[in-house]
mmCIF file of C-alpha atoms in Angstrom:
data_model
loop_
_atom_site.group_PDB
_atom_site.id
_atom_site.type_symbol
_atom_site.label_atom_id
_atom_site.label_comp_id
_atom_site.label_asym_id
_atom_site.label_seq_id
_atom_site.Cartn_x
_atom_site.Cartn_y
_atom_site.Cartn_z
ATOM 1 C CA UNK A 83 -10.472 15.938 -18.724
ATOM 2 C CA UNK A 84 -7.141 17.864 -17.998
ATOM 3 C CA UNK A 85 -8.284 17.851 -14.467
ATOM 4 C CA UNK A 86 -9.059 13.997 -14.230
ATOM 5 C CA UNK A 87 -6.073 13.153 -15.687
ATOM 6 C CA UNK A 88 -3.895 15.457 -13.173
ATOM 7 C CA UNK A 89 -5.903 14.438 -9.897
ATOM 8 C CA UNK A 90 -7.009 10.756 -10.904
ATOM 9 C CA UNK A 91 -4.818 8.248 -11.415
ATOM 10 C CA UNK A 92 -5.224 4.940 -13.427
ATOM 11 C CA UNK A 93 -6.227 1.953 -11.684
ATOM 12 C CA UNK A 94 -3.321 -0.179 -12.783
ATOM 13 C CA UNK A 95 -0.890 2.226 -11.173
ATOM 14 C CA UNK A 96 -2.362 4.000 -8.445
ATOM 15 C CA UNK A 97 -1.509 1.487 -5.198
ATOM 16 C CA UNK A 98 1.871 1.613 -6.158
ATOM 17 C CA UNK A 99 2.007 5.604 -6.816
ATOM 18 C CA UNK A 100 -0.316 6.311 -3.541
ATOM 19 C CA UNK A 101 2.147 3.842 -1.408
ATOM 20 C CA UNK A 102 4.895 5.470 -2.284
ATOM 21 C CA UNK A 103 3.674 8.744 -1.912
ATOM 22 C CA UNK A 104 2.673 8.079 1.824
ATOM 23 C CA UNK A 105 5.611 6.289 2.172
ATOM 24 C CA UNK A 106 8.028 9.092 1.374
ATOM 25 C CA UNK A 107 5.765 12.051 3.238
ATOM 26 C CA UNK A 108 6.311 9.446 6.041
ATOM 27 C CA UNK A 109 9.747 9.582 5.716
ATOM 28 C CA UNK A 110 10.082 13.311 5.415
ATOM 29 C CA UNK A 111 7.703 14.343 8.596
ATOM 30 C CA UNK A 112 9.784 11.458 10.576
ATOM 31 C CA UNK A 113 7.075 9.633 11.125
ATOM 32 C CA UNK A 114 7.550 5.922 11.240
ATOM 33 C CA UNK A 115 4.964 3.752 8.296
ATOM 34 C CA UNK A 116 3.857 0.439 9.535
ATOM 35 C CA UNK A 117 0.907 -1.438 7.042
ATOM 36 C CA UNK A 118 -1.297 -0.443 4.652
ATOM 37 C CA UNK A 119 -4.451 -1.704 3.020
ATOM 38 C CA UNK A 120 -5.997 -0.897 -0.103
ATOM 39 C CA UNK A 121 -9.357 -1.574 -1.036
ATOM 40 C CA UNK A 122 -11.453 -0.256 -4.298
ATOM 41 C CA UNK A 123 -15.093 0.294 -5.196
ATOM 42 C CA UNK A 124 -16.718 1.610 -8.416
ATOM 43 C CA UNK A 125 -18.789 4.637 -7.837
ATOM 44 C CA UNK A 126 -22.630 4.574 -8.844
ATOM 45 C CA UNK A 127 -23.410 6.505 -11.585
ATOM 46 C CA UNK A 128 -19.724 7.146 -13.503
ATOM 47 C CA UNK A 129 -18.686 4.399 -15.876
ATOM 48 C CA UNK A 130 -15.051 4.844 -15.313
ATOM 49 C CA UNK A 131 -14.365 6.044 -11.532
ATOM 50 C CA UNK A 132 -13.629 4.573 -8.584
ATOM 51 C CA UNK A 133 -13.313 5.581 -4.918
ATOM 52 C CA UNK A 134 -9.865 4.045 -3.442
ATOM 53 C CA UNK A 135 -9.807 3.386 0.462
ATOM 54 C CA UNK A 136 -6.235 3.580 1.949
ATOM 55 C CA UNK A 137 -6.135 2.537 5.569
ATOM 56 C CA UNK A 138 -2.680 3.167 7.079
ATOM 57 C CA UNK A 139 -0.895 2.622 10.694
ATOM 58 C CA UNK A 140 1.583 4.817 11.758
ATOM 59 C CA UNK A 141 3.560 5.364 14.828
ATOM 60 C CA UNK A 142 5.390 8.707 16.061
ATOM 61 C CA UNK A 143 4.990 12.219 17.612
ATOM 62 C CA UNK A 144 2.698 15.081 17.504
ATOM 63 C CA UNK A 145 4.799 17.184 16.028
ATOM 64 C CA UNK A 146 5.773 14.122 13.579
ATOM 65 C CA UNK A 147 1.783 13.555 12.540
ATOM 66 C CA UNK A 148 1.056 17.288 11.971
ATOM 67 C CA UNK A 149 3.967 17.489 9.529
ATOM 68 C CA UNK A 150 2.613 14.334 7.899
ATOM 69 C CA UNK A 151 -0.275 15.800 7.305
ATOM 70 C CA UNK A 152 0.977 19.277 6.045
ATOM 71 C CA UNK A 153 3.140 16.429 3.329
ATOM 72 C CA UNK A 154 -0.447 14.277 2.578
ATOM 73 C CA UNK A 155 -1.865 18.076 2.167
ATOM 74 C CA UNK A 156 0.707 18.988 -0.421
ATOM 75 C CA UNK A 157 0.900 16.058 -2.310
ATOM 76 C CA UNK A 158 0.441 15.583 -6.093
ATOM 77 C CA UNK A 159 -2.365 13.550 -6.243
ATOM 78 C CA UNK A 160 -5.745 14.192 -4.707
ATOM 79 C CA UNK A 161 -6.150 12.853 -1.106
ATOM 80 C CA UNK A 162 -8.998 12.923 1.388
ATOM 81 C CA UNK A 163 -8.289 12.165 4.708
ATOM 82 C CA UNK A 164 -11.329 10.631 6.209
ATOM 83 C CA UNK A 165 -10.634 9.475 9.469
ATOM 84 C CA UNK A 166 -7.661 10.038 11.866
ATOM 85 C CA UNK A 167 -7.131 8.220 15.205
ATOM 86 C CA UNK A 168 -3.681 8.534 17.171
ATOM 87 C CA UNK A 169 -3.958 7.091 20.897
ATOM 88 C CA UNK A 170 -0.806 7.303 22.821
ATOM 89 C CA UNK A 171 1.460 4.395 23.525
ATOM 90 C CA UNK A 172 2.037 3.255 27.034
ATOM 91 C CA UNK A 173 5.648 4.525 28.309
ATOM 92 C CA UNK A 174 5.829 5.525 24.777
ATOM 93 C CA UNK A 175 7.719 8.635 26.203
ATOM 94 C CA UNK A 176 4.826 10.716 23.647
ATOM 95 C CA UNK A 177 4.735 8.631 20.751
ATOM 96 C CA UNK A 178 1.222 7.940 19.150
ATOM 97 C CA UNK A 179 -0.166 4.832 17.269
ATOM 98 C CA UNK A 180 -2.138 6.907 14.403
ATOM 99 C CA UNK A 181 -4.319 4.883 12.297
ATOM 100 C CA UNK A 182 -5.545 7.078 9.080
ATOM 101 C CA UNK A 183 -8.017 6.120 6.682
ATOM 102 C CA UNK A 184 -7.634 8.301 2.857
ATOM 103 C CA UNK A 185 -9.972 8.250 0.095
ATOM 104 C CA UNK A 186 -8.070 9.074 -3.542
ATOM 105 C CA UNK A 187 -9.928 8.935 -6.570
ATOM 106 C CA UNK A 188 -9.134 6.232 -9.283
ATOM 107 C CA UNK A 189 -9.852 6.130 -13.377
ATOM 108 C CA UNK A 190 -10.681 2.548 -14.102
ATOM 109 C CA UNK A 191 -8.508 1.644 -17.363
ATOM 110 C CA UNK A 192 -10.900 0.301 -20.365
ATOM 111 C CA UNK A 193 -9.611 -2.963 -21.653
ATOM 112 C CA UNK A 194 -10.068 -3.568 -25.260
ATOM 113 C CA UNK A 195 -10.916 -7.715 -25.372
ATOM 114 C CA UNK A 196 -10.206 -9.168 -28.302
ATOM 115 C CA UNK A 197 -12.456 -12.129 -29.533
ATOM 116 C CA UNK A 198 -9.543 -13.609 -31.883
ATOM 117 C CA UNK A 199 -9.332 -13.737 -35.823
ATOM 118 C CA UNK A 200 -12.568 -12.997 -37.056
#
């Protein structure tokens, strides 16, 4: 439990904490954010957890993406990098377009529904 509650975040909040985590590892490797996308799925089997799918665009150098990595690497929360594709840009004087898909783990938050006065 300690660990799920360290490394899993609750569904209501976890875009917004994600986000801003890639945002700011962005910021410190100097490595320039562009869109994201967010999109979650239940995982068979576990009545509360859910796989989160974070596909981001991103646009600077090697040197930039590695230290954006090392920063995803060291962040709080737990996430998997699953993909990674940087192409270089045309006259870009060596800047890649990096497109990044992460997987985080979510906790789905139980809602209590009330059914009014009895």
């Amino acid at each position: 439990d300690v660990f799920m509650d360290h490394y899993f975040l609750g569904e209501r909040t976890a875009y917004s904490i994600i986000l801003g985590q890639l945002v700011q590892a962005a910021q410190d490797a100097k490595i320039k954010a562009k869109e994201h996308a967010f999109a979650t799925e239940p995982i068979e089997g576990s009545d509360n957890l859910a796989m989160m799918s974070i596909t981001g665009n991103y646009e600077g150098t090697y040197a930039d993406l590695m230290a954006f990595i090392h920063k995803i690497d060291r962040s709080p929360g737990l996430l998997i990098i699953e993909s990674l594709n940087a192409t270089p840009q045309q006259g870009g004087a060596g800047l890649l377009n990096v497109n990044m898909q992460l997987d985080a783990f979510v906790r789905q938050d139980r809602v209590t529904q009330l059914n009014g006065p009895p």
